[in-house]
XYZ file of C-alpha atoms in Angstrom:
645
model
C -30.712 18.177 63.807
C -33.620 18.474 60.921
C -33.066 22.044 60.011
C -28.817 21.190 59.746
C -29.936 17.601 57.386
C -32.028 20.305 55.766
C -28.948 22.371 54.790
C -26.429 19.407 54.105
C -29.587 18.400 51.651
C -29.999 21.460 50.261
C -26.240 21.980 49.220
C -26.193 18.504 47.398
C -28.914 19.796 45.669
C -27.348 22.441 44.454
C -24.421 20.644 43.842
C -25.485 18.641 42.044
C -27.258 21.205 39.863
C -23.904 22.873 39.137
C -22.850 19.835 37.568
C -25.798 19.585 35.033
C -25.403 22.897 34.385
C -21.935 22.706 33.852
C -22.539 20.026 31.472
C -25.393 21.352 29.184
C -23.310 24.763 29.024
C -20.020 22.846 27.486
C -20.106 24.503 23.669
C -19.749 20.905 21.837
C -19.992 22.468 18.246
C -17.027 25.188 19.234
C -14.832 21.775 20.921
C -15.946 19.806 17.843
C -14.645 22.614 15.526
C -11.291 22.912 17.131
C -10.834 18.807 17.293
C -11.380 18.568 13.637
C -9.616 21.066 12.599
C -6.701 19.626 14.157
C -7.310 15.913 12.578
C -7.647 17.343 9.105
C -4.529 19.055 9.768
C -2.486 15.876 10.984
C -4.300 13.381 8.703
C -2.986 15.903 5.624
C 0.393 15.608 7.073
C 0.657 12.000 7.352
C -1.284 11.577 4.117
C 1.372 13.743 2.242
C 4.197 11.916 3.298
C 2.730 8.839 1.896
C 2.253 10.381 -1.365
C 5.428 11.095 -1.221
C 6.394 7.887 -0.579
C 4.365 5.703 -2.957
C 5.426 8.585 -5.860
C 8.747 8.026 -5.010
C 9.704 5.127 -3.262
C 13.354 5.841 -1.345
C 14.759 5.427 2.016
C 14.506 9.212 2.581
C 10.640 9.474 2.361
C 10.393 5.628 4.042
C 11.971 7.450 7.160
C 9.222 10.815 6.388
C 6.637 8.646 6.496
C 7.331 6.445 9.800
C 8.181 9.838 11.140
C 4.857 11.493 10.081
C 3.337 7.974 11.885
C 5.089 8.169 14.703
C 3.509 11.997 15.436
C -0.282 11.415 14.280
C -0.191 8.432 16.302
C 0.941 10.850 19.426
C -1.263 13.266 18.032
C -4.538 10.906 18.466
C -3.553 9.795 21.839
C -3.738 13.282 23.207
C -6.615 14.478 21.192
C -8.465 11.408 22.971
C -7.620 12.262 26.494
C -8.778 15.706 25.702
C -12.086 14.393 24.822
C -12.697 11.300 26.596
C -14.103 13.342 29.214
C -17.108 14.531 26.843
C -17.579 10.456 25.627
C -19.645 10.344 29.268
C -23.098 9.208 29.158
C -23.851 12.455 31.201
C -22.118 14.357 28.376
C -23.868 12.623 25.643
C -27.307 13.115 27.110
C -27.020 16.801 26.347
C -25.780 16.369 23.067
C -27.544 16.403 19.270
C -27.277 12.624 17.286
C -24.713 14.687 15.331
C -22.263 15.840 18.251
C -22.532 12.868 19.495
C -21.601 11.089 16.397
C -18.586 13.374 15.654
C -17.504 12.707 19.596
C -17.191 9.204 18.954
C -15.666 8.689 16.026
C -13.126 11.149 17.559
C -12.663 9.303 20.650
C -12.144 6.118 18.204
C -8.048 5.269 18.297
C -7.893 2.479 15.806
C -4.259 1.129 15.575
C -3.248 4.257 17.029
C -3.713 3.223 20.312
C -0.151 1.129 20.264
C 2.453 2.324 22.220
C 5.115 4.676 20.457
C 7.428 1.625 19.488
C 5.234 -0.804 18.955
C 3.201 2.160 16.711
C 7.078 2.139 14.300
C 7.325 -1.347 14.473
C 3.382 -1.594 13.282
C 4.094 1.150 10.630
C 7.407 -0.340 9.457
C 6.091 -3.379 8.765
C 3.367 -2.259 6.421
C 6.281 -0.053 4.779
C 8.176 -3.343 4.347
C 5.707 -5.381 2.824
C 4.489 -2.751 0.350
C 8.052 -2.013 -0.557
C 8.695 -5.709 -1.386
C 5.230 -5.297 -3.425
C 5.646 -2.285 -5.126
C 9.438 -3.245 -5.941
C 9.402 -6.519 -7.333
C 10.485 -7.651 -11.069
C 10.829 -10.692 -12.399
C 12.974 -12.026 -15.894
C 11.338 -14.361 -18.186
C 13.822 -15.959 -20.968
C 13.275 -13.320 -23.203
C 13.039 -10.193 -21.293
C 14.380 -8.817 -17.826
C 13.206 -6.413 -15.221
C 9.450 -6.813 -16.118
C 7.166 -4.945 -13.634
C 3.066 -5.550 -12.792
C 2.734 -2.555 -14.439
C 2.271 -2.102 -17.545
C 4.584 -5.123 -18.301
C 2.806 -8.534 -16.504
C -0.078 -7.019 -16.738
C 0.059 -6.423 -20.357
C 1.190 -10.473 -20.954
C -1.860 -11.643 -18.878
C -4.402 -9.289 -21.124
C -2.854 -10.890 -23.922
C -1.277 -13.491 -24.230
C -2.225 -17.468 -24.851
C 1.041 -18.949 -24.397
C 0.369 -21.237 -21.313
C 4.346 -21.875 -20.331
C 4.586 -18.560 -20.054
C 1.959 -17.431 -18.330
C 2.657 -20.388 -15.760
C 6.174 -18.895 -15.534
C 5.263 -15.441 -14.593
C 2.187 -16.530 -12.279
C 5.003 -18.787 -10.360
C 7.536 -15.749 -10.193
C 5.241 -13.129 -9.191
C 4.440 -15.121 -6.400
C 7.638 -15.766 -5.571
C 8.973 -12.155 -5.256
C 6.239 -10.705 -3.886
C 4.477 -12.802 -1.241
C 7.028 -15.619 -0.929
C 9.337 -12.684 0.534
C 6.561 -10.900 2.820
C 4.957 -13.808 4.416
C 7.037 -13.397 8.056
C 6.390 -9.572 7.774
C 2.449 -10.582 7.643
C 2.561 -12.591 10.624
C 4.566 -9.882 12.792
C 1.643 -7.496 11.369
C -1.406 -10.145 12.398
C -0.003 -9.887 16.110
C 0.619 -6.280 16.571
C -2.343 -5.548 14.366
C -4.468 -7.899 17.227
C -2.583 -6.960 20.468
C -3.838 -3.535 18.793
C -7.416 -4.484 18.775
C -7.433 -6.478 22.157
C -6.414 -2.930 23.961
C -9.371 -1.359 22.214
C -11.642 -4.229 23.394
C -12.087 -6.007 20.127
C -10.698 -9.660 19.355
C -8.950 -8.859 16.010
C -7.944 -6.406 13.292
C -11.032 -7.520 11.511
C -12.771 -5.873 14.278
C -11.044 -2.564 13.862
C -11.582 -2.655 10.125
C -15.483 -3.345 10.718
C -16.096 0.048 13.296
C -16.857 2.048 10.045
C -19.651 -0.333 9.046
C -21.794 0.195 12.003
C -22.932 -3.036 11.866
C -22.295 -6.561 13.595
C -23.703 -8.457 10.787
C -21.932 -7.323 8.205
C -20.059 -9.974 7.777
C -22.595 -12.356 7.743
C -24.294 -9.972 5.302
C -21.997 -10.421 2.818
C -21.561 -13.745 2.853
C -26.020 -14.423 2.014
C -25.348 -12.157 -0.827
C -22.626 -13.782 -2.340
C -24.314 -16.847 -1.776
C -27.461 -15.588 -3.706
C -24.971 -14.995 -6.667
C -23.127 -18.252 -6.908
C -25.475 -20.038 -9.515
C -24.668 -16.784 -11.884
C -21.680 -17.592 -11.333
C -21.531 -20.839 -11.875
C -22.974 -20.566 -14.881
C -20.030 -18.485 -16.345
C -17.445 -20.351 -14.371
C -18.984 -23.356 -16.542
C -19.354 -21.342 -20.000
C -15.495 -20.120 -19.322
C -14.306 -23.479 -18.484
C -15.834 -24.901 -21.865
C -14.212 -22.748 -23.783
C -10.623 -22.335 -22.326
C -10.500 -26.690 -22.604
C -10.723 -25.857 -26.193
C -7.603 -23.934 -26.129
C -5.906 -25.329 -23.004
C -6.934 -28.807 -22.710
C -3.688 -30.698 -21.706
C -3.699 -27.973 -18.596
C -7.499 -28.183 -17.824
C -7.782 -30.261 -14.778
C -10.641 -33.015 -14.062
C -12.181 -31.953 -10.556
C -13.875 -28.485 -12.572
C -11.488 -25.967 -11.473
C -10.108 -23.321 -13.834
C -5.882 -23.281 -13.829
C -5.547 -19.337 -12.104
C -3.000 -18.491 -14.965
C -5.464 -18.867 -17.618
C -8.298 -16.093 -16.748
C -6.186 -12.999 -18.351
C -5.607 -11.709 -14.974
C -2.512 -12.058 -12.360
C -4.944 -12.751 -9.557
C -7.965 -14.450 -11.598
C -9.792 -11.482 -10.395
C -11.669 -10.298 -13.658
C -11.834 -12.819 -16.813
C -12.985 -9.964 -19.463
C -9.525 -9.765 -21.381
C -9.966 -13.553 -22.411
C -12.272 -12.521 -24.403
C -9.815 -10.782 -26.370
C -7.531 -13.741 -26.831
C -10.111 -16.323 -27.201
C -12.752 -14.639 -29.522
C -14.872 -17.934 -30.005
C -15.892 -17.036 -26.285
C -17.891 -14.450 -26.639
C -21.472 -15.022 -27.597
C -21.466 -13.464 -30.841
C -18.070 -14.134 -31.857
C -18.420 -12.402 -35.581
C -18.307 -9.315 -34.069
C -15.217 -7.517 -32.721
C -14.811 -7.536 -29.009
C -15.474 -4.210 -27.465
C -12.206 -4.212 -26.018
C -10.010 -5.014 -29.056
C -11.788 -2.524 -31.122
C -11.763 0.385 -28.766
C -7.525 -0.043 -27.590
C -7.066 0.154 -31.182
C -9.044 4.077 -31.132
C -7.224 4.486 -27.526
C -3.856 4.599 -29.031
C -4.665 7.704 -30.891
C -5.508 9.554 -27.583
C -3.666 10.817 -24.808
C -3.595 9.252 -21.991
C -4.793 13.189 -20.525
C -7.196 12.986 -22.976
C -8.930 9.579 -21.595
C -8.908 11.454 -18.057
C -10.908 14.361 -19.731
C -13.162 12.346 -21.127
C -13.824 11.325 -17.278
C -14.495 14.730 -16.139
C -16.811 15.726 -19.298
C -19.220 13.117 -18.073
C -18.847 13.937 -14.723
C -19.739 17.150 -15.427
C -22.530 16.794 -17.955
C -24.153 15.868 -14.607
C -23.910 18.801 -13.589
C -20.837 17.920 -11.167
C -17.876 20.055 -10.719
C -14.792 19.935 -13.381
C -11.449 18.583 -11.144
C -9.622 21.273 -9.016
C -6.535 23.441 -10.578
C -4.746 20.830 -8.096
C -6.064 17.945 -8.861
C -4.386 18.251 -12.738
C -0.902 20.168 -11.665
C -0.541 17.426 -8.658
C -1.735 14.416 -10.031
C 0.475 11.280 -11.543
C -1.714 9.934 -14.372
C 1.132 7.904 -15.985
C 3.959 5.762 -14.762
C 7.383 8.057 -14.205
C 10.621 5.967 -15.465
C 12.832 8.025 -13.390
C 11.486 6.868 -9.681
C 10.217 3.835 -7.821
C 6.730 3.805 -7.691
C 3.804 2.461 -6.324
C 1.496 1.989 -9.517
C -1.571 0.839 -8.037
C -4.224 2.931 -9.033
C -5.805 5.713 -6.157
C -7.580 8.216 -5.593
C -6.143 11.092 -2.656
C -7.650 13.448 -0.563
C -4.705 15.518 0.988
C -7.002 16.937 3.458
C -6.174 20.853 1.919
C -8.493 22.932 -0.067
C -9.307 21.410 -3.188
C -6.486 19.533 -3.543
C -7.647 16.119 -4.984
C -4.923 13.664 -6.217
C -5.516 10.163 -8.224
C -1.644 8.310 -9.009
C -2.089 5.523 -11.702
C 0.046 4.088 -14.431
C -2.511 4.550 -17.353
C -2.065 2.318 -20.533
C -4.220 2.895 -23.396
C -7.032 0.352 -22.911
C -10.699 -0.124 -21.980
C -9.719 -1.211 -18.834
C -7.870 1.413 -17.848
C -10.483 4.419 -18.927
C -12.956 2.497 -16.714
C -10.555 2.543 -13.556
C -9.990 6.399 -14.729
C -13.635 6.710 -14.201
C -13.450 4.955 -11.186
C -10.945 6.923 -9.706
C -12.292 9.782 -10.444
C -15.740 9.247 -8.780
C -13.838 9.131 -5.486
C -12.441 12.396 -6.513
C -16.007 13.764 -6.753
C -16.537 12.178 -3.628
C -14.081 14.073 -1.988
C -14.979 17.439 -3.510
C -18.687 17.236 -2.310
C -18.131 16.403 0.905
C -15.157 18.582 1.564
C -16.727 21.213 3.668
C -17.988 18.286 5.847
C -16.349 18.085 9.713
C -13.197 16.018 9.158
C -14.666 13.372 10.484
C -17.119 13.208 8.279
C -15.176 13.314 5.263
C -15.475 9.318 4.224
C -17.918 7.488 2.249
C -21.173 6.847 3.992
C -19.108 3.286 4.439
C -16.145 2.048 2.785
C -18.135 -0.007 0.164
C -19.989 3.667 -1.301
C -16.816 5.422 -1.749
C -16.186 2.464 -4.124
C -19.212 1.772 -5.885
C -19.600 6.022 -7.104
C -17.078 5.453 -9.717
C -18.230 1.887 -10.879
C -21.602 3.145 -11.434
C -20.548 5.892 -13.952
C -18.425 2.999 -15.232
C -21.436 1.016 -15.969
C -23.149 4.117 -17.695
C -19.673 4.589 -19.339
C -18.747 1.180 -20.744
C -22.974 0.705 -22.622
C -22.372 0.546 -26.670
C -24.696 2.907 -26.736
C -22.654 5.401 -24.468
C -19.220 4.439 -26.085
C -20.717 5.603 -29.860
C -21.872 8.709 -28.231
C -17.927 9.261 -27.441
C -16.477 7.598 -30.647
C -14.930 4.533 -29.312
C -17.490 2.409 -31.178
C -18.971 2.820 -34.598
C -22.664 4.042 -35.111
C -23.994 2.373 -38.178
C -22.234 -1.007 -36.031
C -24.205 -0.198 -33.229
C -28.001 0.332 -35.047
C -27.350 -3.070 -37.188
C -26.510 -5.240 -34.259
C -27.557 -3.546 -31.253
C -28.947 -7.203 -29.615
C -25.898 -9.294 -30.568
C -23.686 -6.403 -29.169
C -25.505 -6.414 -25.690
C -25.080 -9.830 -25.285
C -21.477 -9.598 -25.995
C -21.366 -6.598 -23.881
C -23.175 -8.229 -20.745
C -20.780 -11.358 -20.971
C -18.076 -8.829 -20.770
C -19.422 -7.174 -17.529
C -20.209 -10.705 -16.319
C -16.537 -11.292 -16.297
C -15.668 -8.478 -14.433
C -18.890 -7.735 -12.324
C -19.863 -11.410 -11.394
C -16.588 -13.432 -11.628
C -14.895 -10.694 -9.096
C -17.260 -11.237 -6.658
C -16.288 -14.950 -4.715
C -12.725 -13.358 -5.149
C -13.511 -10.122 -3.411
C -14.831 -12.117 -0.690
C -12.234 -14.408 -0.082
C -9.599 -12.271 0.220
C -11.141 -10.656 3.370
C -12.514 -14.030 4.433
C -9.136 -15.425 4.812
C -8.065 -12.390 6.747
C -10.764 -12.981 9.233
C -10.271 -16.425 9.785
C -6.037 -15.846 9.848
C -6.735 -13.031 12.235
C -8.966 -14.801 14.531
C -7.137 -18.345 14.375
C -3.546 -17.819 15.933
C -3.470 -21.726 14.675
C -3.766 -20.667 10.939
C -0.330 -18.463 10.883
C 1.197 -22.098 10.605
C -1.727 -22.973 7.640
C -1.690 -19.431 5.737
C -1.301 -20.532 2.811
C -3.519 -24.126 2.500
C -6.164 -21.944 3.941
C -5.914 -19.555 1.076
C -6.246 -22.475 -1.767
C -9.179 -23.903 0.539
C -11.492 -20.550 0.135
C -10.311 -20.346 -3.609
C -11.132 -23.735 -4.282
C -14.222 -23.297 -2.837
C -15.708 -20.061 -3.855
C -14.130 -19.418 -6.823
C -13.586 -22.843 -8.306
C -9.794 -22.119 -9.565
C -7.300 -24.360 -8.488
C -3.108 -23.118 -8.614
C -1.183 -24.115 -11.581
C 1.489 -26.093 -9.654
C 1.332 -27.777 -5.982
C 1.724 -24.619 -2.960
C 2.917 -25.185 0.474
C 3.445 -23.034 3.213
C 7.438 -21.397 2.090
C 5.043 -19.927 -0.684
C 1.955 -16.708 0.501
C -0.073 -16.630 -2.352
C -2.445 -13.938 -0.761
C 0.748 -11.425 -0.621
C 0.909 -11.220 -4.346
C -1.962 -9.471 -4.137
C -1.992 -4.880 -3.321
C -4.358 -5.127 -0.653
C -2.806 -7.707 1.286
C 0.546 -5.984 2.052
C -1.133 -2.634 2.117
C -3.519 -3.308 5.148
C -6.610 -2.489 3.261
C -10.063 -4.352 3.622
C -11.204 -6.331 1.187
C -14.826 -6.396 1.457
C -15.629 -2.814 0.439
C -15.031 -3.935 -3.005
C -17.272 -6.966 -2.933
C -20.464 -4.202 -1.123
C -19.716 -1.908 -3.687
C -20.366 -4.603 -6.350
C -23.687 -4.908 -4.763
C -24.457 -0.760 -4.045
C -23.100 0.058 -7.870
C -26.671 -1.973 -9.152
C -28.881 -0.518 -6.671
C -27.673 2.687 -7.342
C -27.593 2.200 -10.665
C -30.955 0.818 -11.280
C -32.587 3.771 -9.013
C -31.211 6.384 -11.429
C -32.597 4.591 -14.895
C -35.733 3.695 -13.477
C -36.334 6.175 -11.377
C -34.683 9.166 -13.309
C -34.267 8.378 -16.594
C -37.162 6.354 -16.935
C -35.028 3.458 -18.985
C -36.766 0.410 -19.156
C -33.869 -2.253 -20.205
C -31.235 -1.807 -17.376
C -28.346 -3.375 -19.370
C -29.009 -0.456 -21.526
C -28.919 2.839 -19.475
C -27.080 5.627 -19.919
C -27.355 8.519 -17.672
C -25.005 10.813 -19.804
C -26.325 14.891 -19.330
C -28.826 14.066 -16.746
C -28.782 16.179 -14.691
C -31.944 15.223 -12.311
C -29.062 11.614 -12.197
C -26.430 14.191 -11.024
C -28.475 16.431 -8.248
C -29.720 12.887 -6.274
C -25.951 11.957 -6.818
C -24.476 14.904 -5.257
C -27.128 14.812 -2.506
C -26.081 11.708 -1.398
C -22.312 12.641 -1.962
C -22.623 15.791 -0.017
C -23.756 13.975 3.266
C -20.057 12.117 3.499
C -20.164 9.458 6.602
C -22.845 12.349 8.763
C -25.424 9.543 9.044
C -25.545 5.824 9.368
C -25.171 4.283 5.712
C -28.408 3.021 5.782
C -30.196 5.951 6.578
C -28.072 7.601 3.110
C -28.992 4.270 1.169
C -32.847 4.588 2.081
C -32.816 8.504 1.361
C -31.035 7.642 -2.116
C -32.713 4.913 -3.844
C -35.552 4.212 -1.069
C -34.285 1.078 0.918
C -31.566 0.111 3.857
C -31.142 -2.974 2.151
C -28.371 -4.531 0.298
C -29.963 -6.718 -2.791
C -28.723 -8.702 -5.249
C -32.062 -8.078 -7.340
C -30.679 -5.424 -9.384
C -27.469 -7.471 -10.510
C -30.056 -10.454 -11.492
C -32.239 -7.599 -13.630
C -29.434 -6.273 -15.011
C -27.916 -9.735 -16.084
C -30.894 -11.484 -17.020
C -30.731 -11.708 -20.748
C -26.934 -12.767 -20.355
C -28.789 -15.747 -17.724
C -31.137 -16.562 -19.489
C -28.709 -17.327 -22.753
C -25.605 -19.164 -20.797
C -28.757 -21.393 -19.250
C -29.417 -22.325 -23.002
C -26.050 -22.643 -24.244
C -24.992 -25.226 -20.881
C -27.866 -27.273 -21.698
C -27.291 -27.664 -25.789
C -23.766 -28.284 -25.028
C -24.442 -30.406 -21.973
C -21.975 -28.805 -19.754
C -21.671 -29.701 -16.455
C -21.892 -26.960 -13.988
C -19.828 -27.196 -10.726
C -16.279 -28.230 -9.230
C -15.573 -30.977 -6.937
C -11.640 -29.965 -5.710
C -9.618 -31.097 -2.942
C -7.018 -29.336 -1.244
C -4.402 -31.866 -0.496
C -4.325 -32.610 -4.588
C -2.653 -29.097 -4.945
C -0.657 -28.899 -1.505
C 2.385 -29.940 -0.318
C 2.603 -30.438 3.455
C 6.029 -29.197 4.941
C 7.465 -27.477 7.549
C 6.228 -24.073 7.322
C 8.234 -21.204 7.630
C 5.851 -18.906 9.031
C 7.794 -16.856 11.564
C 7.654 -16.163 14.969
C 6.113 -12.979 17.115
C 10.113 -13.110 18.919
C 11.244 -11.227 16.422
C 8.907 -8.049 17.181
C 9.850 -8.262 20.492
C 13.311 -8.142 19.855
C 12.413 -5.313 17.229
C 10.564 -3.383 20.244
C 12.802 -3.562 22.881
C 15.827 -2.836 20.800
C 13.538 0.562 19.852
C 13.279 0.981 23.633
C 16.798 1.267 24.573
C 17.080 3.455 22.111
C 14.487 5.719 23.486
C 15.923 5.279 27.510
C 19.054 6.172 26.246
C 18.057 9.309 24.101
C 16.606 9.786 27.460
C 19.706 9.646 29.509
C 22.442 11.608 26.931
């Protein structure tokens, strides 16, 4: 009996030795080469058909793009029951930190993981919505057929006629989100039912695997609050000036009217101080961005895109692809539909880099080239990267690379160098012009910030409160009223969706990369001028030709999303953490003046809103999650009887 328990013993042994051998002889680099090479070559499928698409907006490329959908999605459910078997803790214990990183973000589905037809119906959803977006005019008594882009936009950069802007705030809502709000709630529950199969609560969840970490959230929300008495401050020093224009339209609980800030959304407040001169701190001089769209509409719009690339490349970064100028759409076609948000595109093929925008000839618009273009330098340096690996370190880098050339960009200093601004102007009233300069960033940099947040705050709280798809809209005006202390121009109710007026909303993108890269953009930014270029005043720094600025950039950019983000923030600029310190450095002379200014004109700082004062309460007419159903099983019989013939 011993010496046979001896042999069953010794077989197990060796049994079990085979199978830890088997495992540490699996070639993970050769499997991890094949499975991205196939992802890069899906993802550049599906990726052109969307180009496609948003270039040319038709029913023919619609039905390419649901199509190319419908296969990646297929394609990612096989790839992961190829590799689930390798996302084993057995497996993993004989890999490298870097297989095993590559294995699971692999073996990640996202909203892939719904079934075929609920996949279309997910897909065609999103197509709907950003259809109804991208498609949408409106007529004002003077003119018809006026787009977001260049026409609305142009009026709200401009203009001081209060009807009118009222007018066009109201209609822009109404044929954009007014239209999409039943889509949105079909997408909230197949978005969720999506999540709940990959063991998350909501699409928030999804959204927040890249960030690689559960705080995040709550992250964002202490930094914002440690910027909220800056803003204040020029929520108050706005407020006191637009009275003076606007007064009849002002209201009395301290909230700004959204049509007033020179923006559709009341995003960015920088163009008002174009129409309202007497805002800016040194109002005898010319506002930087009156005096340089005057020199703009001399150039090219080609021209303001090559100016881009020269300063990417006087750090010693590569000039854009052969591609990237025969492919790309840098103003808006008349002869197509189009989407004319601006992006950046990385078709996944070699050095093919793509950025679509509707230019017009202003300030703004060279610093979203700029922007734009950083992600494009993104996507060259880490293009060799495992296709997994080619995204920002997290979704909030990949957006603060082209603000922080935009910050070198938009200095006086930088914009004499390039002759938008005059010289002998600049050495005379260098001081005066920095102020004027930092209240201009301010309105950009600062006021976007409480926006930025909301916008993926309300998503979290619709997404996680099936209650709230009846309240979608008073929820909005709650966080706006708030954070951002703006209040709508008329009373909202629940026929109107506010949020949908808004890209990002019927697009499916997250929100809160924008706010972190408002946050990164000043880190990064004060690591290279103190660090690199040795500049003492922040506000002042350019890092033009540097190219010690350029090789720690391209370090960083090289790396892609190979490492946790923190571990590429420390390596960068010497910390994991997110700070607002920077943005307080950088703005301090502007704080230190609007503190002034509130007290000697006794100001009072603050809002005090209510809700219910701009809401209506009616039935809603939020939808229902029948219809999807419907939708689905309609696809299904489809499919059985495909089947059957």
């Amino acid at each position: 009996m011993w010496p046979s328990f001896l042999a069953t013993f010794s077989w197990i042994l060796l049994f079990g030795y085979m199978i830890i051998l088997s495992k540490s002889e699996v070639n993970y680099d050769e499997i991890l080469h094949e499975e991205n090479e196939k992802i890069r070559i899906e993802r550049q499928k599906s990726i052109k058909a969307q180009w496609n698409l948003e270039s040319n907006i038709t029913d023919y490329n619609e039905e390419l793009v649901t199509k190319a959908s419908k296969e990646y999605d297929h394609f990612r459910k096989q790839q992961y029951n190829s590799i689930k078997q390798y996302l084993t803790d057995e497996h993993k214990q004989n890999m490298t930190k870097n297989q095993r990183r590559q294995f699971e973000r692999l073996g990640f589905l996202g909203f892939s993981i719904l079934d075929e037809n609920e996949g279309i119906e997910f897909k065609n959803i999103q197509i709907q919505m950003e259809k109804i977006y991208s498609g949408a005019t409106i007529n004002t008594e003077l003119q018809t057929n006026l787009t977001l882009e260049p026409d609305l936009t142009e009026i709200f950069a401009t203009s001081t006629n209060e009807s009118l802007l009222k007018d066009i705030w109201i209609k822009w809502r109404d044929v954009t989100g007014k239209k999409m709000r039943k889509h949105f709630v079909d997408y909230v529950y197949l978005g969720n039912k999506a999540a709940k199969s990959l063991g998350y609560n909501s699409i928030d969840d999804v959204w927040m695997f890249d960030w690689e970490k559960d705080s995040i959230k709550q992250e964002v929300e202490r930094l914002l609050n440690d910027l909220m008495n800056l803003y204040e401050k020029i929520h108050a020093y706005v407020r006191f000036h637009l009275a003076q224009n606007y007064n009849q339209s002002m209201p009395n609980d301290g909230t700004i009217p959204a049509h007033l800030l020179g923006n559709m959304w009341g995003q960015t407040w920088s163009n008002l101080l174009s129409t309202i001169p007497t805002m800016q701190l040194k109002p005898n001089l010319p506002s930087l961005d009156s005096e340089i769209n005057e020199k703009l509409q001399n150039w090219t719009v080609k021209q303001m895109f090559q100016m881009s690339e020269k300063f990417f490349n006087s750090l010693g970064m590569e000039n854009m692809t052969r591609q990237f100028w025969e492919q790309s759409i840098i103003e808006k076609r008349n002869d197509v539909e189009m989407v004319c948000h601006a992006s950046a595109w990385d078709m996944f093929q070699m050095h093919d880099f793509r950025i679509k925008q509707c230019t017009r000839k202003t300030l703004e618009d060279l610093v979203t080239i700029h922007h734009e273009m950083g992600h494009i330098q993104y996507y060259m340096n880490y293009e060799n990267k495992p296709a997994v690996y080619r995204e920002g370190a997290n979704p909030g880098f990949h957006e603060a690379i082209g603000d922080l050339m935009s910050l070198s960009v938009i200095t006086p200093v930088h914009l004499a160098k390039v002759g938008l601004l005059n010289r002998s102007q600049i050495e005379q009233n260098l001081d005066d012009l920095n102020l004027n300069y930092q209240l201009r960033m301010a309105m950009d940099k600062i006021a976007f910030l409480p926006f930025s947040f909301i916008i993926d705050k309300w998503r979290w709280d619709v997404f996680n409160d099936d209650k709230l798809t009846n309240h979608m809209n008073r929820h909005w005006w709650e966080l706006r009223l708030k954070y951002q202390g703006i209040s709508p121009p008329i009373k909202r109710s629940e026929k109107d969706f506010d949020p949908g007026s808004k890209y990002h909303i019927p697009a499916g993108v997250e929100y809160v990369r924008y706010f972190v890269s408002h946050i990164l953009q000043f880190q990064f930014y004060k690591h290279l001028c103190q660090n690199v270029t040795k500049m003492d005043k922040l506000y002042q720094c350019d890092f033009y030709e540097n190219k010690m600025a350029g090789k720690q950039l391209i370090e960083m950019l090289q790396k892609g999303s190979s490492d946790h983000w923190e571990n590429i923030l420390k390596d960068f600029i010497g910390t994991s953490e997110m700070s607002t310190d920077a943005i307080y450095e950088y703005f301090a002379p502007l704080n230190r003046t609007l503190s002034d200014f509130i007290m000697n004109n006794k100001i009072s700082v603050g809002w005090n809103a209510k809700v219910d004062d701009y809401f209506i309460e009616e039935e809603n007419s939020s939808g229902s999650t029948p219809s999807i159903t419907m939708n689905i099983f309609i696809l299904t019989l489809i499919s059985i009887f495909i089947m059957i013939s």
